[in-house]
Every structure is written in C-alpha cells, then in structure tokens.
Short mmCIF file of N, CA and C and ligand atoms in Angstrom, two decimals:
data_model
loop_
_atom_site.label_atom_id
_atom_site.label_comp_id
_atom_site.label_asym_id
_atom_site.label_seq_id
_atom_site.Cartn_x
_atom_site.Cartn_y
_atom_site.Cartn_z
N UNK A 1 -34.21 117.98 55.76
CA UNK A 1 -34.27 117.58 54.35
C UNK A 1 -33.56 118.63 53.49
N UNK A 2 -32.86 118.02 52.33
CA UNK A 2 -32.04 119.20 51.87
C UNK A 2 -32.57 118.88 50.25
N UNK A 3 -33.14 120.24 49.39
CA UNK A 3 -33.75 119.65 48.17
C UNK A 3 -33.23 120.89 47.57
N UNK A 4 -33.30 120.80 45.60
CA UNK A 4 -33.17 121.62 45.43
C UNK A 4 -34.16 121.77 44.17
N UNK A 5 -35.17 121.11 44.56
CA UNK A 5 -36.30 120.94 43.77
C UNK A 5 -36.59 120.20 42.32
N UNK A 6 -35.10 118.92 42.41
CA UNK A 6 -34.93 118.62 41.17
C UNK A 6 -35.52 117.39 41.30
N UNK A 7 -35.78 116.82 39.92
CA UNK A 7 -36.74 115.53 39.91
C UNK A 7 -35.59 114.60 39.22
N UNK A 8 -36.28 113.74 39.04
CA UNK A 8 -35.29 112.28 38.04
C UNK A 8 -36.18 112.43 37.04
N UNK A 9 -35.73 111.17 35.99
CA UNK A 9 -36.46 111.74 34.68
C UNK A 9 -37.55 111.01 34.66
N UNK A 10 -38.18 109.99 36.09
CA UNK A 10 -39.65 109.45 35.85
C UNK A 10 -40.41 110.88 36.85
N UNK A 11 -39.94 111.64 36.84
CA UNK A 11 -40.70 113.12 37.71
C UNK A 11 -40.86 112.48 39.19
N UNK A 12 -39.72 111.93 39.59
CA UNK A 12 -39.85 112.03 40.94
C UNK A 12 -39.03 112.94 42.13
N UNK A 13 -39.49 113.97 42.72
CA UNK A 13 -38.54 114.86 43.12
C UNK A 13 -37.26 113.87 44.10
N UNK A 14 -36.01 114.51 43.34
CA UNK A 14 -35.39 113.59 44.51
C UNK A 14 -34.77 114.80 46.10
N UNK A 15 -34.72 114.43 46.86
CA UNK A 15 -34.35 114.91 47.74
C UNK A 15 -32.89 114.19 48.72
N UNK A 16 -32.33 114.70 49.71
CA UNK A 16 -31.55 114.23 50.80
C UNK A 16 -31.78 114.67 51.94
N UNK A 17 -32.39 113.23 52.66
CA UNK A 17 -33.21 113.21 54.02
C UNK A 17 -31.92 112.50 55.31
N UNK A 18 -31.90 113.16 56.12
CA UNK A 18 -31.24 113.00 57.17
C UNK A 18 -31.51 110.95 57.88
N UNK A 19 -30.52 110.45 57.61
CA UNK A 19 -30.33 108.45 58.38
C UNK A 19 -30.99 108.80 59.57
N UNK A 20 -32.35 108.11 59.71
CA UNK A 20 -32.91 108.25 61.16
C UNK A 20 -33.93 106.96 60.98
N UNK A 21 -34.62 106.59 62.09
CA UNK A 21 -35.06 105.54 62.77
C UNK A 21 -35.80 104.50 61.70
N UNK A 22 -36.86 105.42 61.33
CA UNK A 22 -37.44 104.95 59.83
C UNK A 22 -37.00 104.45 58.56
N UNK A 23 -35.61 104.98 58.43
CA UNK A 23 -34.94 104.65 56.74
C UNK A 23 -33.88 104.29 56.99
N UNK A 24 -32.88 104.09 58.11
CA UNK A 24 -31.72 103.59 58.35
C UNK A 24 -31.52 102.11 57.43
N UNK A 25 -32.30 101.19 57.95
CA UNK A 25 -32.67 99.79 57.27
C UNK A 25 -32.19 100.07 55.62
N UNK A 26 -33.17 101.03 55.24
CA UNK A 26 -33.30 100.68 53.37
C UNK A 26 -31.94 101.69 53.00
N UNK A 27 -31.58 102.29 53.96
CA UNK A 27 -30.12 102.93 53.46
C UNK A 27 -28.94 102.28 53.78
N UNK A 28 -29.14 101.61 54.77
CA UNK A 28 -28.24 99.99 54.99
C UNK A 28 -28.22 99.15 53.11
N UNK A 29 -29.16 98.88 53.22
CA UNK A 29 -29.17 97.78 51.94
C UNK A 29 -29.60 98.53 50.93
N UNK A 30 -29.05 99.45 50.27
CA UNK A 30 -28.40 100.32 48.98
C UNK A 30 -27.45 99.77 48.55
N UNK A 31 -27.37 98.94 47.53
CA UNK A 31 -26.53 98.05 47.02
C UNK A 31 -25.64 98.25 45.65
N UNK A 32 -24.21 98.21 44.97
CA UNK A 32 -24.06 98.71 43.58
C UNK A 32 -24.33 97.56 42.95
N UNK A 33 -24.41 97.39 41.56
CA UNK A 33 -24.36 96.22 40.85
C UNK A 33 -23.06 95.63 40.63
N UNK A 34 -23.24 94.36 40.22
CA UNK A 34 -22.01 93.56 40.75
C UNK A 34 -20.73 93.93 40.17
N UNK A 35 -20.78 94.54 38.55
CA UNK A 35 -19.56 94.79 38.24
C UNK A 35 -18.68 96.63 38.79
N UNK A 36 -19.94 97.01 40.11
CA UNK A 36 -19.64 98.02 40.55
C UNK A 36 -18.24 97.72 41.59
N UNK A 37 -18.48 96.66 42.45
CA UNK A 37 -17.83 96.56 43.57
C UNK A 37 -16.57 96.83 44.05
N UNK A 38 -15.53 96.72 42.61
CA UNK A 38 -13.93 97.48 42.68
C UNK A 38 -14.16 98.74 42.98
N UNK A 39 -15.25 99.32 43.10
CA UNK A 39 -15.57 100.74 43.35
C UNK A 39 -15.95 101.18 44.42
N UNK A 40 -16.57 100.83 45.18
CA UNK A 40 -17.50 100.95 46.14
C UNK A 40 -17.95 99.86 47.30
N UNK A 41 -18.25 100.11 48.29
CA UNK A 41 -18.65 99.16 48.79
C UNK A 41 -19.76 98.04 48.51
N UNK A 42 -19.70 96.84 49.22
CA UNK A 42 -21.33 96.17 49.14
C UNK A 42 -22.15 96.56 49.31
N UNK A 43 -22.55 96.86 50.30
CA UNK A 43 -23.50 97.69 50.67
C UNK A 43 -23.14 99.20 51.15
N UNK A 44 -24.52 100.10 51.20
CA UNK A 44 -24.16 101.14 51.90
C UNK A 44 -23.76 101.21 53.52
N UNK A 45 -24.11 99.92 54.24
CA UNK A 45 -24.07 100.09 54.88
C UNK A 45 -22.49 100.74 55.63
N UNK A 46 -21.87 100.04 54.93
CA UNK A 46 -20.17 100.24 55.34
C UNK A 46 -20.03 101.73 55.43
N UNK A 47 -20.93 102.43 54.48
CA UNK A 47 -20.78 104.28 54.76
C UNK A 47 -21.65 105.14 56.15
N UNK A 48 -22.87 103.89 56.66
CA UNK A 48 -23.27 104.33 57.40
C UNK A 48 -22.59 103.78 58.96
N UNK A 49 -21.89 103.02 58.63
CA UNK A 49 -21.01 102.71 59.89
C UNK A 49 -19.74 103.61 60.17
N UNK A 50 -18.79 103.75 58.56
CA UNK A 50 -18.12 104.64 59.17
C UNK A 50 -18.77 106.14 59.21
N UNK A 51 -19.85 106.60 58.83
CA UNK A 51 -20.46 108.02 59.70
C UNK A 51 -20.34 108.02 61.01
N UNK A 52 -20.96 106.85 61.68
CA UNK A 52 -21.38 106.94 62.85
C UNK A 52 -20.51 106.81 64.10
N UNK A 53 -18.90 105.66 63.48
CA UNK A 53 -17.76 105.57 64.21
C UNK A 53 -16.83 106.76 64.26
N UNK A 54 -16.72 107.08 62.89
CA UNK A 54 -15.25 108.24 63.35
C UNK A 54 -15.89 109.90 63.12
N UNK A 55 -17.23 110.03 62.93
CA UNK A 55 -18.19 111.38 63.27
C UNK A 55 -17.09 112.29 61.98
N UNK A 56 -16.02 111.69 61.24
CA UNK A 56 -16.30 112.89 59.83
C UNK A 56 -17.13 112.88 58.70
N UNK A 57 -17.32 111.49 58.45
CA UNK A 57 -18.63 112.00 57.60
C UNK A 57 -20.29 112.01 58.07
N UNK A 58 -20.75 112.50 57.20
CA UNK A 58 -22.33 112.79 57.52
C UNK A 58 -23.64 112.21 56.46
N UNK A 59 -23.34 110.99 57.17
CA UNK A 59 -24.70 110.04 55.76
C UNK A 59 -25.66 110.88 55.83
N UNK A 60 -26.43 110.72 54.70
CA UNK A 60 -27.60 111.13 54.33
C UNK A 60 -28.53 110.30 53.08
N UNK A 61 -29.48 109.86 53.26
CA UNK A 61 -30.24 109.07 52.87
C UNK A 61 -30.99 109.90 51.03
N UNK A 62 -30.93 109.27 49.94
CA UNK A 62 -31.31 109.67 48.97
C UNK A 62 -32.26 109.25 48.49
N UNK A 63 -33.21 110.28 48.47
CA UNK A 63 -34.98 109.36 48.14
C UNK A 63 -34.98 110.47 47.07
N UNK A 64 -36.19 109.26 46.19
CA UNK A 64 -36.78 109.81 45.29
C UNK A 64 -38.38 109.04 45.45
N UNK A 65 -38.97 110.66 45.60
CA UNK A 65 -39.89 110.94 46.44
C UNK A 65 -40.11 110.08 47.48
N UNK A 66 -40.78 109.29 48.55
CA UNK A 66 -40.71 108.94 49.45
C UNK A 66 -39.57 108.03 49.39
N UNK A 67 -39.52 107.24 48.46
CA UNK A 67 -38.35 105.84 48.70
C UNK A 67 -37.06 106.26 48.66
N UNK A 68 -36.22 105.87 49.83
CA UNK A 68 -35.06 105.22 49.87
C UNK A 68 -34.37 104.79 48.30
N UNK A 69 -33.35 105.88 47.32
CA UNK A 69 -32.70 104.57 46.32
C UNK A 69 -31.65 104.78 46.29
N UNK A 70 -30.80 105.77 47.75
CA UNK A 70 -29.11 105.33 47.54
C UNK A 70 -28.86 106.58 48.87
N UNK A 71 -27.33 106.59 48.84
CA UNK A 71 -26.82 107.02 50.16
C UNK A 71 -25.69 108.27 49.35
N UNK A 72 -25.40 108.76 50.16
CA UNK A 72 -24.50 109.96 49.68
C UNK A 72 -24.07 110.58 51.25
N UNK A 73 -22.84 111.09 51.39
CA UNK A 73 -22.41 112.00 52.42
C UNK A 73 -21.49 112.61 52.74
N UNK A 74 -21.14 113.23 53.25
CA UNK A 74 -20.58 114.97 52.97
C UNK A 74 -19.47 114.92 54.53
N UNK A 75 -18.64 115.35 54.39
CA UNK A 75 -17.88 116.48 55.50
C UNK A 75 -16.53 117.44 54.89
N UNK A 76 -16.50 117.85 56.38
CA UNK A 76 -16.01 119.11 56.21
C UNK A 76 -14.53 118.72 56.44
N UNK A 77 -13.44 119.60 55.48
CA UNK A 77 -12.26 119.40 56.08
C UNK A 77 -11.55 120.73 56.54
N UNK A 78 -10.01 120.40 57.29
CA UNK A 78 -9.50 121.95 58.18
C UNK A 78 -9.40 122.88 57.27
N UNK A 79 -8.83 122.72 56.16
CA UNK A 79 -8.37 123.75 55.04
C UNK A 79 -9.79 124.71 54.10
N UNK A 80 -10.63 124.07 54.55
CA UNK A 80 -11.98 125.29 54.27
C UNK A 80 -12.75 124.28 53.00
N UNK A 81 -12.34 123.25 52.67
CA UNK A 81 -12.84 122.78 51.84
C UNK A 81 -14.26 121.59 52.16
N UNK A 82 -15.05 121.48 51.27
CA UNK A 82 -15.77 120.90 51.79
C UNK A 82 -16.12 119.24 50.88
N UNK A 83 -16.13 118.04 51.46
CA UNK A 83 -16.00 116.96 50.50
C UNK A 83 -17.61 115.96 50.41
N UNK A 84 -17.80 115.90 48.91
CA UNK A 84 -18.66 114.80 49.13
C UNK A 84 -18.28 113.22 48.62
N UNK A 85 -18.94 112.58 49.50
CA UNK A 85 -18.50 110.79 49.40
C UNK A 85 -19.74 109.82 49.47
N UNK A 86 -19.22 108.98 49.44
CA UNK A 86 -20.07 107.97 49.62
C UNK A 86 -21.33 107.57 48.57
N UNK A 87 -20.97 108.00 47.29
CA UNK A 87 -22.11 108.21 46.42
C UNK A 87 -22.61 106.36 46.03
N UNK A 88 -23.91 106.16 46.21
CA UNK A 88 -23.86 104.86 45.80
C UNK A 88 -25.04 104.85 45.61
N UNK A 89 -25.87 104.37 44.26
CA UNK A 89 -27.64 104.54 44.02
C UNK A 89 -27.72 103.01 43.39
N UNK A 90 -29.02 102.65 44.61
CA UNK A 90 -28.93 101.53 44.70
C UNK A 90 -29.08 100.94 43.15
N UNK A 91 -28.68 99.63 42.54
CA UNK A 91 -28.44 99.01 41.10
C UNK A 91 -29.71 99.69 40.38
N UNK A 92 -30.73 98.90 40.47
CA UNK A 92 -32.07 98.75 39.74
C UNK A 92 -32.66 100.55 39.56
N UNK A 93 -31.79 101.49 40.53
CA UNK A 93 -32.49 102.89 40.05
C UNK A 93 -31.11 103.60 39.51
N UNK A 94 -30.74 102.73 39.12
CA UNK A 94 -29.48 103.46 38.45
C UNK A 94 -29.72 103.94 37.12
N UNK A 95 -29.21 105.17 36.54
CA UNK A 95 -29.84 105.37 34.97
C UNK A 95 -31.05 106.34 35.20
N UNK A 96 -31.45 107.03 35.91
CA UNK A 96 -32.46 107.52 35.87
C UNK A 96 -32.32 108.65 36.46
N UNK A 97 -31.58 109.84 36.45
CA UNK A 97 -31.29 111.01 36.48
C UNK A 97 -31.01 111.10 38.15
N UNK A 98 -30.99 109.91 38.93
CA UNK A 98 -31.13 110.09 40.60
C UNK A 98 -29.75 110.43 41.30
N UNK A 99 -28.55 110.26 40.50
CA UNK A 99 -27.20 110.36 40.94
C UNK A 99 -26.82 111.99 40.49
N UNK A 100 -27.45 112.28 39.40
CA UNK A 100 -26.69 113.53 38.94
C UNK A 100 -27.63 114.41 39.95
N UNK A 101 -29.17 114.22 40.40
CA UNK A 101 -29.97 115.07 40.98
C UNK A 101 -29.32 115.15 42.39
N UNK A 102 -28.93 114.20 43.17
CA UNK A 102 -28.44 113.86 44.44
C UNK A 102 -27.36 114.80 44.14
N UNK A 103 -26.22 114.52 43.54
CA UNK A 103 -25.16 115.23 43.52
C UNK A 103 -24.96 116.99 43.47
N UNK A 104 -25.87 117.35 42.80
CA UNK A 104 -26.42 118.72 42.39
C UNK A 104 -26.68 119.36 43.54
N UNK A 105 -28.03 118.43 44.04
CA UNK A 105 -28.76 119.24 45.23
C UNK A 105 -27.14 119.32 46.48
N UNK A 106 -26.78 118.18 47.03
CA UNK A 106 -25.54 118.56 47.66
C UNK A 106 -24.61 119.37 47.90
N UNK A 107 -24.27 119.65 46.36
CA UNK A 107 -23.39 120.68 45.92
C UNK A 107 -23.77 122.16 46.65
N UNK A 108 -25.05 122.43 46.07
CA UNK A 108 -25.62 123.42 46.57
C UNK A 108 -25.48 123.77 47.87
N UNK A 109 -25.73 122.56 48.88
CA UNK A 109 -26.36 123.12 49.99
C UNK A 109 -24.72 123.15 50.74
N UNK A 110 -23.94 122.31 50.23
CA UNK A 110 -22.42 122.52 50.74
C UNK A 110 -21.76 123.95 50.01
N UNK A 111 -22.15 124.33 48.99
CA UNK A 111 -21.57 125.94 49.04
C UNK A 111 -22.53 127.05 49.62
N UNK A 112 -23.58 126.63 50.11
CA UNK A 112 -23.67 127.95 51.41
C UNK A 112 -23.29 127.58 52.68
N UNK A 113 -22.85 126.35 52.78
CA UNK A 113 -22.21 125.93 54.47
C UNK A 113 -20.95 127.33 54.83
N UNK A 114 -20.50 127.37 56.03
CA UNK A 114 -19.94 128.56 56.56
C UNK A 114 -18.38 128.10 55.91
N UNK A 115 -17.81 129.05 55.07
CA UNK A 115 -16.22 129.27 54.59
C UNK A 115 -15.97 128.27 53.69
N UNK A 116 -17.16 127.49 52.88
CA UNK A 116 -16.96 127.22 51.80
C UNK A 116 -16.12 127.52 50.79
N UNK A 117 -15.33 126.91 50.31
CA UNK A 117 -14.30 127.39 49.64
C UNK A 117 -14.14 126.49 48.04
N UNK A 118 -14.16 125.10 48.51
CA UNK A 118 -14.11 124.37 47.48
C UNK A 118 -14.86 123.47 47.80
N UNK A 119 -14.74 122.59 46.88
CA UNK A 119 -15.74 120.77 46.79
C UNK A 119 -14.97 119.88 46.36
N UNK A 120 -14.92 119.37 47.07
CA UNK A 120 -13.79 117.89 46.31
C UNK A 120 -14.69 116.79 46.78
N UNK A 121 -14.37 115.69 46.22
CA UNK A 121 -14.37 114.22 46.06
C UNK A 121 -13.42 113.50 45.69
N UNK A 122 -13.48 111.96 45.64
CA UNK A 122 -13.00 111.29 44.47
C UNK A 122 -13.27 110.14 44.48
N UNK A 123 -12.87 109.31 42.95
CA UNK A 123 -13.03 108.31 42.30
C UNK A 123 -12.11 107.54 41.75
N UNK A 124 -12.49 106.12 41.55
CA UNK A 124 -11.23 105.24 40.93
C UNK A 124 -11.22 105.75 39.40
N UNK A 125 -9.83 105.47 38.88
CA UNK A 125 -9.76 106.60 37.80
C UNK A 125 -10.37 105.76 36.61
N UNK A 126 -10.75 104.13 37.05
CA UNK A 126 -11.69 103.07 36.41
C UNK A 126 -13.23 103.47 36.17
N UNK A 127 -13.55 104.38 37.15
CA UNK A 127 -14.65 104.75 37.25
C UNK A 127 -15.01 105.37 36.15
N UNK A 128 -15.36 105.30 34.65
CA UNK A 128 -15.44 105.91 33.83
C UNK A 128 -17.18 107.25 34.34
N UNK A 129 -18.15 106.16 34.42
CA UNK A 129 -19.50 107.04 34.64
C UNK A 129 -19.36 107.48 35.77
N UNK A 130 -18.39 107.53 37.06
CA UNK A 130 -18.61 108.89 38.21
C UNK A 130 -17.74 109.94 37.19
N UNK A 131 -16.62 109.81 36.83
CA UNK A 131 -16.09 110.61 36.48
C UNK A 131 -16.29 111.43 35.56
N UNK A 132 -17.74 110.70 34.51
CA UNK A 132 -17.70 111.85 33.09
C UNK A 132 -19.23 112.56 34.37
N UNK A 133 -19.80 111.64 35.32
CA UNK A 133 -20.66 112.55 35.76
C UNK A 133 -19.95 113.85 36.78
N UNK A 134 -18.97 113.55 37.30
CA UNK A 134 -18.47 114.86 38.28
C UNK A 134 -17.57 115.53 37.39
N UNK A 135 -17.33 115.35 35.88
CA UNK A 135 -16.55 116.28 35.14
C UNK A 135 -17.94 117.15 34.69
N UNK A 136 -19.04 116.87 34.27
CA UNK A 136 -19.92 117.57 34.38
C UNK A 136 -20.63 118.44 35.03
N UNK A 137 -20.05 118.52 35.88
CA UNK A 137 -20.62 119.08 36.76
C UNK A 137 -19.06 120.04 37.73
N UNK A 138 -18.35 119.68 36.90
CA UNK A 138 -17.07 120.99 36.77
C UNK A 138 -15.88 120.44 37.85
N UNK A 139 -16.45 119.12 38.07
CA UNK A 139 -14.81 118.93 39.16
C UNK A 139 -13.87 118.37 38.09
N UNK A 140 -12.43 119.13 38.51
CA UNK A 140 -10.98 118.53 37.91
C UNK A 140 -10.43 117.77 38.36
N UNK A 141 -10.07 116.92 37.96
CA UNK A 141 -9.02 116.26 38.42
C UNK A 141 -7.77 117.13 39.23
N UNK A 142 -7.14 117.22 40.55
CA UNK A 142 -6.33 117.87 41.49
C UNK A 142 -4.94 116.28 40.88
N UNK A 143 -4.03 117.17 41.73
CA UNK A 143 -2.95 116.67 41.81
C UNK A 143 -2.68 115.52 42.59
N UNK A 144 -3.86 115.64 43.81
CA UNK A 144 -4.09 114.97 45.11
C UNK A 144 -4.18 113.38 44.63
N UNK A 145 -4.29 112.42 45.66
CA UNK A 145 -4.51 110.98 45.45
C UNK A 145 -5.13 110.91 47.05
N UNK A 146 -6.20 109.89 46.74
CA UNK A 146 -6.62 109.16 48.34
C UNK A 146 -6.81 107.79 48.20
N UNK A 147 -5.35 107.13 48.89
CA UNK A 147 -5.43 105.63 48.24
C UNK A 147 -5.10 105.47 46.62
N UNK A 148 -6.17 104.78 45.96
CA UNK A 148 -6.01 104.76 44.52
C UNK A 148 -7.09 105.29 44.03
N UNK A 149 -7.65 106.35 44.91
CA UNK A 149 -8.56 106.94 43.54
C UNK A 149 -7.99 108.84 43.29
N UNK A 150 -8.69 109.13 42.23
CA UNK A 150 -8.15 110.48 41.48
C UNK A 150 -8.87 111.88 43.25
N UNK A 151 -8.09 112.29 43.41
CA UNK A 151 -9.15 113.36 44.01
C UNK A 151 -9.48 114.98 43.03
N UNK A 152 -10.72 115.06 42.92
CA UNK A 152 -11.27 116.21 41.94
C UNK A 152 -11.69 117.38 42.84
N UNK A 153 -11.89 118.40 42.37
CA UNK A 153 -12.11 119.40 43.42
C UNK A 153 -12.60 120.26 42.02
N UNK A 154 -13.52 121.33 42.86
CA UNK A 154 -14.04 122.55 41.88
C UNK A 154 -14.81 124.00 42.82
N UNK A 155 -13.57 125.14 42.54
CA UNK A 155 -13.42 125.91 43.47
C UNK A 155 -15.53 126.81 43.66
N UNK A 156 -15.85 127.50 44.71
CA UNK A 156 -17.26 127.46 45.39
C UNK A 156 -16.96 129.56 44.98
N UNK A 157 -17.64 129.36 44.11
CA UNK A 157 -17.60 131.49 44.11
C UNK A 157 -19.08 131.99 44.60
N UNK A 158 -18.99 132.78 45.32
CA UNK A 158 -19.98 134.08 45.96
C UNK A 158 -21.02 132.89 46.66
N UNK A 159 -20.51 131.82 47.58
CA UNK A 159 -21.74 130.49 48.15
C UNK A 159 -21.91 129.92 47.21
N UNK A 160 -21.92 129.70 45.29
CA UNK A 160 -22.43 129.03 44.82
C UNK A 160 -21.41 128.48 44.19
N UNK A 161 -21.21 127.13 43.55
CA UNK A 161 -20.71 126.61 42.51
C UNK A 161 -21.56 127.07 40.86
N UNK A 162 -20.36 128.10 39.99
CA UNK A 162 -21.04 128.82 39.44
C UNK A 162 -21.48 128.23 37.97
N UNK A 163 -21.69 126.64 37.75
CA UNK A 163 -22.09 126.40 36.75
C UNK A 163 -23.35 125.11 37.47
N UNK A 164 -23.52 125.68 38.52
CA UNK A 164 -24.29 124.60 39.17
C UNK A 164 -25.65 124.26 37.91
N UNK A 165 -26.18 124.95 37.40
CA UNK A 165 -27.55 125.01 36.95
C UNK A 165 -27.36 124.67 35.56
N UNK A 166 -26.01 124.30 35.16
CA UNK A 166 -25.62 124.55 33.51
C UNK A 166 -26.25 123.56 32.97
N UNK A 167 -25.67 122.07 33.73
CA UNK A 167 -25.68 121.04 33.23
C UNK A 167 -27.65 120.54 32.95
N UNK A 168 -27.66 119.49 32.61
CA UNK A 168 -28.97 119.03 32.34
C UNK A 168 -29.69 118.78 33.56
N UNK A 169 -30.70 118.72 34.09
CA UNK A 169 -31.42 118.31 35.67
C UNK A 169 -31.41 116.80 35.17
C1 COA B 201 -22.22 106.81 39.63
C2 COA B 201 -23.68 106.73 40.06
C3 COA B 201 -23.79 107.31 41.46
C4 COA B 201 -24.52 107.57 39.12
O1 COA B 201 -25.86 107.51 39.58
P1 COA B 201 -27.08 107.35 38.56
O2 COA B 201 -28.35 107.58 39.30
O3 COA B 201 -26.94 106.11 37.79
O4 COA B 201 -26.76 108.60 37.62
P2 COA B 201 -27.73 109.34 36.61
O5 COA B 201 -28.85 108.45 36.20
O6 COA B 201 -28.05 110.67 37.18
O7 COA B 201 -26.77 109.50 35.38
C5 COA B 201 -25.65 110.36 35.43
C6 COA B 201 -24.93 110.23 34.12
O8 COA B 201 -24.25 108.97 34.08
C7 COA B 201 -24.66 108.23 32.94
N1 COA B 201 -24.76 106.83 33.32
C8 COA B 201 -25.40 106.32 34.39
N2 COA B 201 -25.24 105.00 34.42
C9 COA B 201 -24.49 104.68 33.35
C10 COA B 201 -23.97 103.46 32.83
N3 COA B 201 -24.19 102.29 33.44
N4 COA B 201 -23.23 103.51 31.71
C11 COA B 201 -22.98 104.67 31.10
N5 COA B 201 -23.43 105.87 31.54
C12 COA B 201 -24.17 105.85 32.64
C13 COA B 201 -25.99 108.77 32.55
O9 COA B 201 -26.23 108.61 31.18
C14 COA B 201 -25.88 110.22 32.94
O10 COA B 201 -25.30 110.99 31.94
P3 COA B 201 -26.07 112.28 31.37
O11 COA B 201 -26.65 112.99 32.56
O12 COA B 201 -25.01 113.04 30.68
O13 COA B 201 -27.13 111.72 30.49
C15 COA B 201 -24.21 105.28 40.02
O14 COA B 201 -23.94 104.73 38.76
C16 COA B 201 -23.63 104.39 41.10
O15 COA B 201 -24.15 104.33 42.21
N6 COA B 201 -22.56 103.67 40.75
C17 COA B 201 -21.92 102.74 41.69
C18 COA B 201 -21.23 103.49 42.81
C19 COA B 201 -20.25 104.50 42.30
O16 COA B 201 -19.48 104.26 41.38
N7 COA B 201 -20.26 105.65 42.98
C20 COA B 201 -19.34 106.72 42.68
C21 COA B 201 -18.16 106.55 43.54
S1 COA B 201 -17.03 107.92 43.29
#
C-alpha cells in the first residue's frame, strides 16, 4: 500500500493498493463519464490489461478508504525518468479531492524510487481539468508528443518533487 496520509474532502484517507485477487473486479469497472471518453478509456479495465500484457506499466488500485474509486499506474523509463498513467476516477467520485490525493501520494513515492530524476505524464491538450490539475502540481508542458496528447514532465530534487506539499490536499 502506498499512502501519503492524505484524505479527500469527505475525510476519507485515500490510498494506492496494489490489483490483487479481491479488487481486481471493481478496478476493472472504474468507469469515466461519458463526455470523458475522447480521453480515456471505457473502462479501466483496458489499463489493467495492458499492465499485465506488456509488464511496463504497473496498475494500482485507488481507494478511498476501503472502496475501490479509480485506477492509476506508474513505470519506469531507460533515461531515469519516471512516468505516471492511467489516471481514471471512477464518474460518480469525481470532484472530491480523490484525483489530486491519488496523484500526490504517487508522486511521492515515485521520487524516492532508485535514480529518480523526473516525472512525466500526459494528456489530450482537450483535457482542460487533467491539465490545470497536473499544472498544479508543477508539470510543464515538454516539447515531447505521445500520439496526440501533450507530454508534461517536472524535474524530482534531493528524492522529492519540491513543491509537492504546496498545493491544497
Ligand atoms: C482528471 C481526474 C482524474 C481528476 O480526478 P478528480 O478526483 O475528479 O479530481 P479532484 O476532485 O481531486 O479535483 C482536482 C481538481 O480538478 C477540478 N475538477 C475536477 N472535476 C472537474 C470538473 N468536472 N470540472 C472542472 N474542474 C474539475 C477540481 O475542482 C480540482 O481543482 P482544485 O483542487 O484546484 O479545487 C478525473 O476527472 C477523471 O478521472 N477524469 C477522466 C479521466 C481523465 O481525464 N484522466 C486524466 C487522463 S491524463
């Protein structure tokens, strides 16, 4: 379990719990709302399939407190950088501090991973709310492209991303 002790704003701690036998199901059917879908997949499941086929990324299940309400997952690339993807909180808990808490705690635990260097992601440049949320939280827009979305990156000093704590919980 990877936490960084942050809650959502109904005080539920959210955490990121490792896809295993018990929660696979409700992290399968993590769903966006409908005018999400140019964005993201249907379901999560499509993120937990490609984890499991081509072994670079690494699902991880996003609860707030016991429940299952979205998927998020992380790997590593050659150049020292480290990426997170797959962000998707299921419709109905959307709005409730569970995406920026997920994202946060991540952040964290990917700048003490070994030769951390940077953090990247990215998003369709349509994506207005990932993007004012990962500009908040200090990623730029890079020069890079993957497909058609923007790739952002925001460099990792002394293990930490150094405005990790700035923003609002
Ligand atoms: C993007 C996403 C992960 C954010 O998760 P979330 O749990 O809704 O986010 P939070 O509740 O923590 O809100 C984060 C910020 O986005 C804002 N926000 C969330 N939903 C919003 C909406 N529908 N319209 C406008 N702003 C919105 C919040 O106000 C908040 O801003 P603040 O912290 O400055 O007040 C979620 O909307 C989602 O799953 N979207 C569909 C999939 C997607 O686009 N993933 C990103 C792919 S790169």
């Amino acid at each position: 379990m990877i936490t960084l002790e942050l809650s959502d704003r109904a005080g539920r701690h959210v955490v990121l719990r490792e896809v295993d036998d018990e929660n696979w199901r409700a992290v399968a059917d993590v769903a966006p709302l409908d005018d999400q879908r140019p964005y993201v997949p249907a379901l999560a499941a499509r993120y937990l399939l490609l984890s499991s086929r081509e072994g670079v990324w690494h699902s991880m299940a996003v609860c707030a407190d016991d429940t299952v309400v979205g998927h998020i997952m992380w790997g590593r690339d050659d150049d020292g950088s480290y990426w997170l993807g797959g962000m998707l909180i299921n419709g109905p808990e959307q709005g409730k501090g569970v995406g920026r808490a997920a994202v946060r705690t991540l952040m964290a635990w990917l700048a003490e991973r070994e030769g951390c260097r940077e953090l990247r992601l990215s998003y369709h440049p349509d994506n207005t709310v990932a993007a004012r949320l990962y500009d908040s939280l200090g990623f730029q827009p890079t020069s890079d492209s993957s497909g058609d979305e923007v790739v952002a990156g925001r460099p990792v000093f002394d293990g930490r991303p150094t405005t990790l704590n700035s923003p609002s919980p």
